[in-house]
Tab-separated table of C-alpha atoms in Angstrom:
chain	number	residue	atom	x	y	z
A	128	MET	CA	20.111	14.696	34.028
A	129	PHE	CA	20.480	15.754	30.415
A	130	VAL	CA	23.016	15.751	27.603
A	131	THR	CA	23.801	18.546	25.159
A	132	VAL	CA	25.982	18.525	22.066
A	133	ALA	CA	28.041	21.466	20.813
A	134	ASN	CA	29.492	21.809	17.319
A	135	LEU	CA	32.600	23.617	18.573
A	136	GLU	CA	35.253	23.201	21.218
A	137	SER	CA	34.657	25.961	23.751
A	138	LYS	CA	37.417	27.652	25.691
A	139	ALA	CA	34.983	27.988	28.597
A	140	PRO	CA	32.981	24.738	28.717
A	141	GLN	CA	31.651	25.555	32.194
A	142	LYS	CA	29.932	28.656	30.835
A	143	VAL	CA	28.389	26.579	28.035
A	144	ARG	CA	27.138	24.078	30.590
A	145	ASP	CA	25.763	26.829	32.829
A	146	GLY	CA	23.952	28.390	29.867
A	147	ASN	CA	22.394	25.115	28.876
A	148	GLU	CA	21.299	24.463	32.438
A	149	ARG	CA	19.597	27.860	32.646
A	150	VAL	CA	17.571	27.045	29.530
A	151	ILE	CA	16.864	23.357	30.102
A	152	ARG	CA	16.208	23.196	33.855
A	153	PRO	CA	12.980	25.241	33.612
A	154	ARG	CA	11.757	23.039	30.767
A	155	LEU	CA	12.441	19.909	32.784
A	156	ALA	CA	10.703	21.472	35.741
A	157	ASP	CA	7.703	22.219	33.527
A	158	ALA	CA	7.693	18.615	32.322
A	159	ALA	CA	7.801	17.324	35.883
A	160	PHE	CA	4.903	19.611	36.810
A	161	PHE	CA	2.804	18.504	33.841
A	162	TRP	CA	3.530	14.849	34.574
A	163	GLU	CA	2.307	15.167	38.142
A	164	ALA	CA	-0.711	17.233	37.134
A	165	ASP	CA	-1.689	14.990	34.217
A	166	ARG	CA	-1.403	11.845	36.318
A	167	ARG	CA	-4.315	13.025	38.475
A	168	THR	CA	-6.660	12.157	35.580
A	169	SER	CA	-6.396	8.827	33.779
A	170	LEU	CA	-6.612	8.502	30.009
A	171	VAL	CA	-9.940	6.721	30.375
A	172	ASP	CA	-11.371	9.650	32.314
A	173	ARG	CA	-10.251	12.012	29.567
A	174	GLN	CA	-12.254	10.192	26.891
A	175	ALA	CA	-15.406	12.224	27.516
A	176	GLY	CA	-13.474	15.406	26.795
A	177	LEU	CA	-12.729	14.287	23.254
A	178	ALA	CA	-16.320	15.145	22.336
A	179	ASN	CA	-15.545	18.820	23.043
A	180	VAL	CA	-12.665	19.038	20.563
A	181	VAL	CA	-13.413	19.466	16.859
A	182	TYR	CA	-11.229	17.149	14.809
A	183	GLN	CA	-12.019	18.620	11.410
A	184	ARG	CA	-15.050	20.509	10.213
A	185	GLY	CA	-17.226	17.985	8.416
A	186	LEU	CA	-15.540	15.031	10.143
A	187	GLY	CA	-16.810	15.579	13.656
A	188	THR	CA	-14.943	15.683	16.947
A	189	LEU	CA	-11.974	13.738	18.241
A	190	ALA	CA	-14.506	11.436	19.885
A	191	ASP	CA	-16.051	10.742	16.462
A	192	LYS	CA	-12.666	10.026	14.934
A	193	THR	CA	-11.759	7.778	17.841
A	194	ARG	CA	-14.922	5.711	17.360
A	195	ARG	CA	-14.221	5.305	13.639
A	196	VAL	CA	-10.605	4.347	14.209
A	197	ALA	CA	-11.524	1.907	16.978
A	198	ALA	CA	-13.952	0.033	14.736
A	199	LEU	CA	-11.493	-0.091	11.852
A	200	ALA	CA	-8.549	-1.022	14.092
A	201	ARG	CA	-10.499	-3.992	15.372
A	202	ASP	CA	-11.099	-5.184	11.798
A	203	VAL	CA	-7.483	-4.588	10.774
A	204	ALA	CA	-6.247	-6.469	13.830
A	205	GLY	CA	-8.463	-9.418	12.970
A	206	ALA	CA	-7.142	-9.431	9.414
A	207	ILE	CA	-3.469	-9.393	10.436
A	208	GLY	CA	-3.719	-11.761	13.390
A	209	ALA	CA	-3.385	-9.145	16.137
A	210	ASP	CA	-5.429	-8.885	19.337
A	211	ALA	CA	-8.631	-7.188	18.168
A	212	GLY	CA	-9.722	-6.248	21.697
A	213	ALA	CA	-6.370	-4.636	22.461
A	214	ALA	CA	-6.468	-2.735	19.162
A	215	GLU	CA	-9.949	-1.398	19.925
A	216	ARG	CA	-8.883	-0.418	23.445
A	217	ALA	CA	-5.733	1.321	22.205
A	218	ALA	CA	-7.706	3.224	19.580
A	219	GLY	CA	-10.197	4.362	22.193
A	220	LEU	CA	-7.399	5.871	24.264
A	221	SER	CA	-5.164	6.954	21.383
A	222	LYS	CA	-6.129	10.642	21.300
A	223	CYS	CA	-6.615	11.197	25.037
A	224	ASP	CA	-3.073	12.460	25.568
A	225	LEU	CA	-3.929	15.415	23.300
A	226	LEU	CA	-5.940	16.747	26.252
A	227	THR	CA	-3.012	16.608	28.669
A	228	GLY	CA	-0.926	19.554	29.761
A	229	MET	CA	2.259	17.795	28.700
A	230	VAL	CA	1.233	17.375	25.081
A	231	GLY	CA	-0.326	20.818	25.085
A	232	GLU	CA	3.102	22.238	25.975
A	233	PHE	CA	5.158	19.725	23.985
A	234	PRO	CA	2.962	18.665	21.015
A	235	GLU	CA	5.785	16.612	19.509
A	236	LEU	CA	5.269	14.170	22.402
A	237	GLN	CA	1.793	13.087	21.270
A	238	GLY	CA	1.655	9.310	21.271
A	239	THR	CA	4.858	9.094	23.293
A	240	MET	CA	3.184	10.516	26.377
A	241	GLY	CA	0.047	8.542	25.632
A	242	ARG	CA	2.107	5.375	25.982
A	243	ASP	CA	3.708	6.515	29.238
A	244	TYR	CA	0.395	7.605	30.748
A	245	ALA	CA	-1.249	4.342	29.665
A	246	LEU	CA	1.454	2.315	31.396
A	247	ALA	CA	1.140	4.480	34.493
A	248	ASP	CA	-2.632	3.865	34.426
A	249	GLY	CA	-2.039	0.115	34.407
A	250	GLU	CA	-3.071	-0.505	30.801
A	251	PRO	CA	-1.656	-3.686	29.195
A	252	PRO	CA	1.730	-3.166	27.512
A	253	ALA	CA	0.227	-4.130	24.121
A	254	VAL	CA	-2.271	-1.277	24.420
A	255	ALA	CA	0.305	1.239	25.648
A	256	ASP	CA	2.860	0.330	22.973
A	257	ALA	CA	0.227	0.670	20.254
A	258	ILE	CA	-0.658	4.163	21.451
A	259	GLY	CA	3.026	5.062	21.251
A	260	GLU	CA	3.318	3.644	17.719
A	261	GLN	CA	0.138	5.054	16.181
A	262	TYR	CA	1.848	7.960	14.374
A	263	LEU	CA	4.739	5.911	12.959
A	264	PRO	CA	6.295	6.456	10.515
A	265	ARG	CA	6.348	10.195	11.212
A	266	PHE	CA	8.640	11.054	8.288
A	267	ALA	CA	10.429	9.446	5.334
A	268	GLY	CA	12.684	6.637	6.495
A	269	ASP	CA	11.281	6.682	10.025
A	270	ALA	CA	10.840	3.486	12.023
A	271	LEU	CA	7.624	1.495	11.592
A	272	PRO	CA	5.333	0.107	14.303
A	273	GLN	CA	6.851	-3.113	15.588
A	274	THR	CA	3.940	-4.595	17.530
A	275	PRO	CA	0.928	-6.256	15.860
A	276	VAL	CA	-1.558	-4.057	17.723
A	277	GLY	CA	0.517	-0.966	16.937
A	278	ARG	CA	0.433	-1.824	13.245
A	279	ALA	CA	-3.324	-2.256	13.323
A	280	LEU	CA	-3.847	1.082	15.052
A	281	ALA	CA	-1.381	2.963	12.821
A	282	ILE	CA	-3.041	1.629	9.670
A	283	ALA	CA	-6.554	2.395	10.916
A	284	ASP	CA	-5.684	5.923	12.037
A	285	LYS	CA	-3.978	6.804	8.761
A	286	LEU	CA	-6.732	5.342	6.592
A	287	ASP	CA	-9.382	7.245	8.530
A	288	THR	CA	-7.529	10.497	7.971
A	289	LEU	CA	-6.946	9.780	4.279
A	290	CYS	CA	-10.552	8.822	3.609
A	291	GLY	CA	-11.928	11.682	5.667
A	292	VAL	CA	-9.936	14.364	3.867
A	293	PHE	CA	-10.691	12.804	0.470
A	294	ALA	CA	-14.389	12.679	1.358
A	295	LEU	CA	-14.198	16.419	2.038
A	296	GLY	CA	-12.777	16.932	-1.449
A	297	ARG	CA	-9.439	18.189	-0.146
A	298	LYS	CA	-6.991	15.750	-1.654
A	299	PRO	CA	-3.498	17.099	-2.397
A	300	THR	CA	-3.014	19.176	-5.533
A	301	GLY	CA	0.404	19.964	-6.957
A	302	ASN	CA	2.869	20.547	-4.151
A	303	ARG	CA	0.147	21.445	-1.661
A	304	ASP	CA	-0.482	18.782	0.955
A	305	PRO	CA	-1.518	20.553	4.168
A	306	PHE	CA	-2.772	17.355	5.794
A	307	GLY	CA	0.380	15.369	5.006
A	308	LEU	CA	-1.640	12.774	3.102
A	309	ARG	CA	1.263	11.658	0.925
A	310	ARG	CA	3.239	10.787	4.045
A	311	LEU	CA	0.264	8.938	5.516
A	312	ALA	CA	-0.336	6.995	2.303
A	313	LEU	CA	3.264	5.861	2.072
A	314	GLY	CA	3.175	5.015	5.767
A	315	VAL	CA	0.243	2.642	5.226
A	316	ALA	CA	1.997	1.055	2.248
A	317	ARG	CA	5.266	0.576	4.129
A	318	ILE	CA	3.587	-0.950	7.178
A	319	LEU	CA	1.756	-3.462	4.997
A	320	LEU	CA	4.719	-4.257	2.762
A	321	GLU	CA	7.589	-4.323	5.219
A	322	GLY	CA	5.442	-6.076	7.810
A	323	ARG	CA	4.377	-8.642	5.162
A	324	LEU	CA	0.731	-8.065	6.106
A	325	ASP	CA	-1.208	-9.924	3.435
A	326	VAL	CA	-4.584	-8.188	3.634
A	327	SER	CA	-6.857	-6.510	1.123
A	328	LEU	CA	-5.957	-2.824	1.190
A	329	ALA	CA	-8.900	-2.103	-1.114
A	330	MET	CA	-11.293	-3.626	1.415
A	331	LEU	CA	-9.823	-1.655	4.325
A	332	VAL	CA	-10.035	1.593	2.353
A	333	SER	CA	-13.678	0.865	1.499
A	334	GLN	CA	-14.456	0.261	5.178
A	335	ALA	CA	-12.724	3.475	6.226
A	336	MET	CA	-14.554	5.509	3.585
A	337	ALA	CA	-17.954	4.015	4.456
A	338	ALA	CA	-17.457	5.096	8.082
A	339	GLN	CA	-16.983	8.780	7.249
A	340	PRO	CA	-19.754	11.191	8.345
A	341	ALA	CA	-22.601	11.875	5.940
A	342	GLU	CA	-21.568	15.559	5.830
A	343	ALA	CA	-18.277	14.557	4.202
A	344	SER	CA	-19.739	13.681	0.832
A	345	ALA	CA	-17.797	15.691	-1.733
A	346	GLU	CA	-15.808	12.693	-2.985
A	347	ARG	CA	-16.689	9.431	-1.246
A	348	ASP	CA	-14.653	7.364	-3.662
A	349	PRO	CA	-12.567	4.610	-2.047
A	350	GLU	CA	-10.931	3.812	-5.389
A	351	ALA	CA	-9.465	7.324	-5.476
A	352	VAL	CA	-7.857	6.752	-2.069
A	353	PHE	CA	-6.596	3.311	-3.103
A	354	ASP	CA	-5.076	4.769	-6.288
A	355	PHE	CA	-3.508	7.591	-4.267
A	356	ILE	CA	-1.756	5.063	-2.024
A	357	ILE	CA	-0.593	3.085	-5.062
A	358	ASP	CA	0.790	6.294	-6.585
A	359	ARG	CA	2.903	6.849	-3.484
A	360	LEU	CA	4.002	3.220	-3.621
A	361	ARG	CA	5.047	3.761	-7.239
A	362	ALA	CA	7.367	6.618	-6.269
A	363	TRP	CA	8.791	4.487	-3.457
A	364	TYR	CA	9.509	1.542	-5.767
A	365	LEU	CA	11.044	3.698	-8.490
A	366	GLU	CA	13.742	4.760	-6.059
A	367	ARG	CA	14.984	1.173	-6.346
A	368	PRO	CA	17.195	0.370	-9.338
A	369	ALA	CA	15.581	-3.020	-10.083
A	370	VAL	CA	12.134	-1.531	-10.785
A	371	THR	CA	11.063	0.614	-13.740
A	372	ALA	CA	7.850	2.525	-14.338
A	373	GLU	CA	6.825	0.002	-17.005
A	374	MET	CA	7.277	-2.924	-14.622
A	375	PHE	CA	5.202	-1.177	-11.993
A	376	GLU	CA	2.416	-0.338	-14.428
A	377	ALA	CA	2.421	-3.908	-15.774
A	378	VAL	CA	1.540	-5.138	-12.284
A	379	ARG	CA	-0.727	-2.223	-11.443
A	380	ALA	CA	-2.871	-3.082	-14.458
A	381	ARG	CA	-3.917	-6.254	-12.626
A	382	ALA	CA	-4.955	-4.210	-9.550
A	383	PRO	CA	-3.822	-6.622	-6.802
A	384	GLU	CA	-5.672	-5.718	-3.608
A	385	SER	CA	-2.898	-6.965	-1.334
A	386	LEU	CA	0.385	-5.062	-1.407
A	387	VAL	CA	2.235	-8.254	-0.464
A	388	ASP	CA	0.758	-9.842	-3.583
A	389	PHE	CA	1.659	-6.713	-5.577
A	390	ASP	CA	5.253	-6.993	-4.398
A	391	ALA	CA	5.478	-10.683	-5.335
A	392	ARG	CA	4.241	-9.953	-8.857
A	393	LEU	CA	6.589	-7.005	-9.277
A	394	LYS	CA	9.612	-9.033	-8.221
A	395	ALA	CA	8.658	-11.757	-10.700
A	396	VAL	CA	8.308	-9.248	-13.543
A	397	SER	CA	11.640	-7.595	-12.692
A	398	ARG	CA	13.315	-10.995	-13.050
A	399	PHE	CA	11.339	-11.913	-16.170
A	400	VAL	CA	12.651	-8.958	-18.192
A	401	ASP	CA	16.100	-10.569	-18.163
A	402	HIS	CA	14.774	-13.789	-19.696
A	403	ASP	CA	15.792	-14.508	-23.296
A	404	ALA	CA	12.123	-14.818	-24.301
A	405	ALA	CA	10.952	-11.645	-22.540
A	406	GLU	CA	11.407	-9.251	-25.453
A	407	SER	CA	9.558	-11.492	-27.900
A	408	LEU	CA	6.721	-12.353	-25.511
A	409	ALA	CA	6.200	-8.747	-24.410
A	410	ALA	CA	5.892	-7.705	-28.065
A	411	THR	CA	3.590	-10.653	-28.762
A	412	ASN	CA	1.313	-9.743	-25.861
A	413	LYS	CA	1.103	-6.212	-27.179
A	414	ARG	CA	0.255	-7.550	-30.624
A	415	ILE	CA	-2.398	-9.901	-29.228
A	416	ALA	CA	-3.963	-7.097	-27.184
A	417	ASN	CA	-4.225	-4.966	-30.331
A	418	ILE	CA	-5.715	-7.815	-32.367
A	419	LEU	CA	-8.338	-8.581	-29.736
A	420	ARG	CA	-9.218	-4.925	-29.300
A	421	GLN	CA	-9.535	-4.285	-33.039
A	422	ALA	CA	-11.649	-7.426	-33.425
A	423	GLY	CA	-13.864	-6.347	-30.533
A	424	PHE	CA	-13.153	-9.681	-28.901
A	425	ALA	CA	-13.961	-9.538	-25.187
A	426	ALA	CA	-13.020	-12.045	-22.505
A	427	GLU	CA	-16.547	-13.455	-22.413
A	428	ASP	CA	-16.333	-14.107	-26.166
A	429	ALA	CA	-13.603	-16.662	-25.512
A	430	ALA	CA	-16.027	-18.873	-23.615
A	431	ALA	CA	-18.591	-18.618	-26.407
A	432	ALA	CA	-16.080	-19.341	-29.175
A	433	PRO	CA	-16.153	-22.801	-30.776
A	434	ALA	CA	-14.414	-25.263	-28.483
A	435	THR	CA	-13.702	-27.587	-31.359
A	436	GLY	CA	-13.507	-27.153	-35.059
A	437	PRO	CA	-11.227	-27.345	-38.037
A	438	ARG	CA	-7.840	-26.057	-37.051
A	439	GLN	CA	-6.394	-25.809	-40.497
A	440	GLU	CA	-2.826	-25.076	-39.505
A	441	GLU	CA	-0.331	-27.298	-37.696
A	442	ALA	CA	1.076	-24.246	-35.882
A	443	GLU	CA	-2.359	-23.537	-34.488
A	444	ARG	CA	-2.729	-27.045	-33.103
A	445	ALA	CA	0.783	-26.894	-31.662
A	446	LEU	CA	0.098	-23.629	-29.838
A	447	GLY	CA	-3.183	-24.928	-28.468
A	448	GLU	CA	-1.495	-28.040	-27.079
A	449	ALA	CA	1.434	-26.053	-25.649
A	450	LEU	CA	-0.945	-23.577	-24.010
A	451	ALA	CA	-3.028	-26.358	-22.475
A	452	ALA	CA	0.100	-27.971	-21.049
A	453	ALA	CA	1.363	-24.654	-19.705
A	454	ARG	CA	-1.996	-23.850	-18.131
A	455	ALA	CA	-1.955	-27.134	-16.249
A	456	ALA	CA	1.669	-26.683	-15.208
A	457	VAL	CA	1.233	-23.178	-13.755
A	458	ALA	CA	-1.965	-23.835	-11.812
A	459	LYS	CA	-0.203	-24.864	-8.612
A	460	PRO	CA	2.550	-22.173	-8.564
A	461	LEU	CA	-0.055	-19.551	-9.471
A	462	ALA	CA	-2.176	-20.519	-6.484
A	463	ALA	CA	0.960	-20.322	-4.311
A	464	ARG	CA	1.843	-16.883	-5.736
A	465	GLU	CA	5.075	-18.247	-7.157
A	466	TYR	CA	4.842	-15.796	-10.010
A	467	GLY	CA	8.447	-16.173	-11.078
A	468	ALA	CA	7.905	-19.868	-11.706
A	469	VAL	CA	4.713	-19.066	-13.617
A	470	LEU	CA	6.459	-16.641	-15.976
A	471	GLU	CA	9.396	-19.006	-16.359
A	472	ARG	CA	7.035	-21.742	-17.539
A	473	LEU	CA	5.046	-19.421	-19.805
A	474	ALA	CA	8.301	-18.254	-21.390
A	475	GLU	CA	8.521	-21.740	-22.914
A	476	LEU	CA	5.611	-20.751	-25.183
A	477	ARG	CA	7.824	-18.428	-27.167
A	478	GLN	CA	8.579	-20.898	-29.954
A	479	PRO	CA	4.995	-22.103	-30.602
A	480	VAL	CA	3.760	-18.500	-30.364
A	481	ASP	CA	6.314	-17.242	-32.885
A	482	ARG	CA	5.500	-20.137	-35.200
A	483	PHE	CA	1.773	-19.409	-34.909
A	484	PHE	CA	2.191	-15.825	-36.046
A	485	ASP	CA	4.528	-16.876	-38.841
A	486	ASP	CA	2.181	-19.533	-40.248
A	487	VAL	CA	-1.386	-18.632	-39.276
A	488	MET	CA	-3.751	-15.935	-40.507
A	489	VAL	CA	-5.854	-14.983	-37.502
A	490	MET	CA	-8.399	-12.733	-39.204
A	491	THR	CA	-9.538	-15.287	-41.761
A	492	GLU	CA	-12.867	-14.891	-43.554
A	493	ASP	CA	-14.259	-18.090	-42.003
A	494	ASP	CA	-16.069	-16.769	-38.921
A	495	ASN	CA	-15.842	-20.031	-36.939
A	496	VAL	CA	-12.135	-20.395	-37.557
A	497	ARG	CA	-11.521	-16.710	-36.828
A	498	GLN	CA	-13.420	-16.874	-33.527
A	499	GLN	CA	-11.561	-20.019	-32.552
A	500	ARG	CA	-8.183	-18.405	-33.227
A	501	LEU	CA	-9.141	-15.248	-31.378
A	502	ALA	CA	-10.195	-17.388	-28.416
A	503	LEU	CA	-6.826	-19.148	-28.527
A	504	LEU	CA	-5.017	-15.814	-28.394
A	505	ALA	CA	-7.300	-14.571	-25.630
A	506	GLY	CA	-6.487	-17.697	-23.620
A	507	LEU	CA	-2.783	-17.141	-24.159
A	508	ARG	CA	-2.989	-13.534	-23.015
A	509	ALA	CA	-5.089	-14.508	-20.013
A	510	GLU	CA	-2.326	-16.775	-18.731
A	511	PHE	CA	0.165	-13.914	-18.705
A	512	LEU	CA	-2.429	-11.556	-17.217
A	513	ASN	CA	-2.703	-13.889	-14.255
A	514	VAL	CA	0.632	-12.342	-13.245
A	515	ALA	CA	0.933	-8.975	-14.999
A	516	ASP	CA	0.191	-7.170	-18.232
A	517	ILE	CA	3.576	-7.665	-19.862
A	518	SER	CA	2.348	-5.912	-23.003
A	519	LYS	CA	3.239	-2.725	-21.116
A	520	LEU	CA	6.939	-3.688	-21.108
A	521	SER	CA	9.299	-2.271	-23.714
A	522	ILE	CA	12.323	-4.546	-23.752
A	523	ALA	CA	15.098	-3.854	-26.211
A	524	ARG	CA	18.208	-5.989	-26.197
A	525	ALA	CA	21.496	-4.235	-26.859
């Protein structure tokens, strides 16, 4: 049985039906033949044949890729709370359907037939479903893997491909992307974000890159792959009206390894820009960053700066006390990733900060006093940097 759809109302519908039957019946007959023929050999028995198929020159055979993906899928599964054994098993069988007659004739069924053959072989549903979900999402807006093991396998497979092609020095340039790496990168990001999988993407990328063959050594740089995924995430976020490029870069500057953490920070920043104090504090952070850079004052200098000493200005003492109180108040929400609450509390520093810059000369000739004031500013900036680099925001009120 089959269904066809026509975009016109025919005067001879029987002829249309007969024509469709003449075309489709042989294809269905072919499918039935391949199903019966393929079922004579289980997926497990096809595994040995993967060693005879070159995956990509420099990256070994399909058997080599399968081993890499299986190891990574097990680690991913452990990180996201999925069944690690099932993920490893699914990865081991994931490419076997490529050797079947059905997929050879209908390549668009890869993964789909792997699931059906796995079920027919008596594999656990979790393993079979993961095989069927490994290529998701196949295109923009496509469905994502819905099972934990499927997510683990899809992430591992995509990261192996990304890292392998990057290691060969064949990353996309301009509009050229023959390996579909941009789609794979966004797929990884969407699975992690929309599945709320709070794992270190940087760590998983490093593991995938370390597993690549020694021959693939042109560009074994996991940071390049991580940045490539973040670039795709940037384009995805900028399609949403609540996020601007400046907001994204403010969070990216902190390089969160977890995309769930990245998302929490970005949402907090997008709300913060509407705060009455946002414009002033963004400008102040930019000013502080410039002062510290011009003074050559590094983060480690703050610890070495005088902890006590003559604070000659009342505004300086007031800012120090306000900062200490704010630091204590945000410790708990910061640990809980309640970044909105953190920025809301830090916004209360606007008045003492403005007063400090009105009344205090930072670059005084007294070295001790100057170092102490620079350390105070560094501490203030560090509190905001715990969430994002808001100095990158340009906020202008109408």
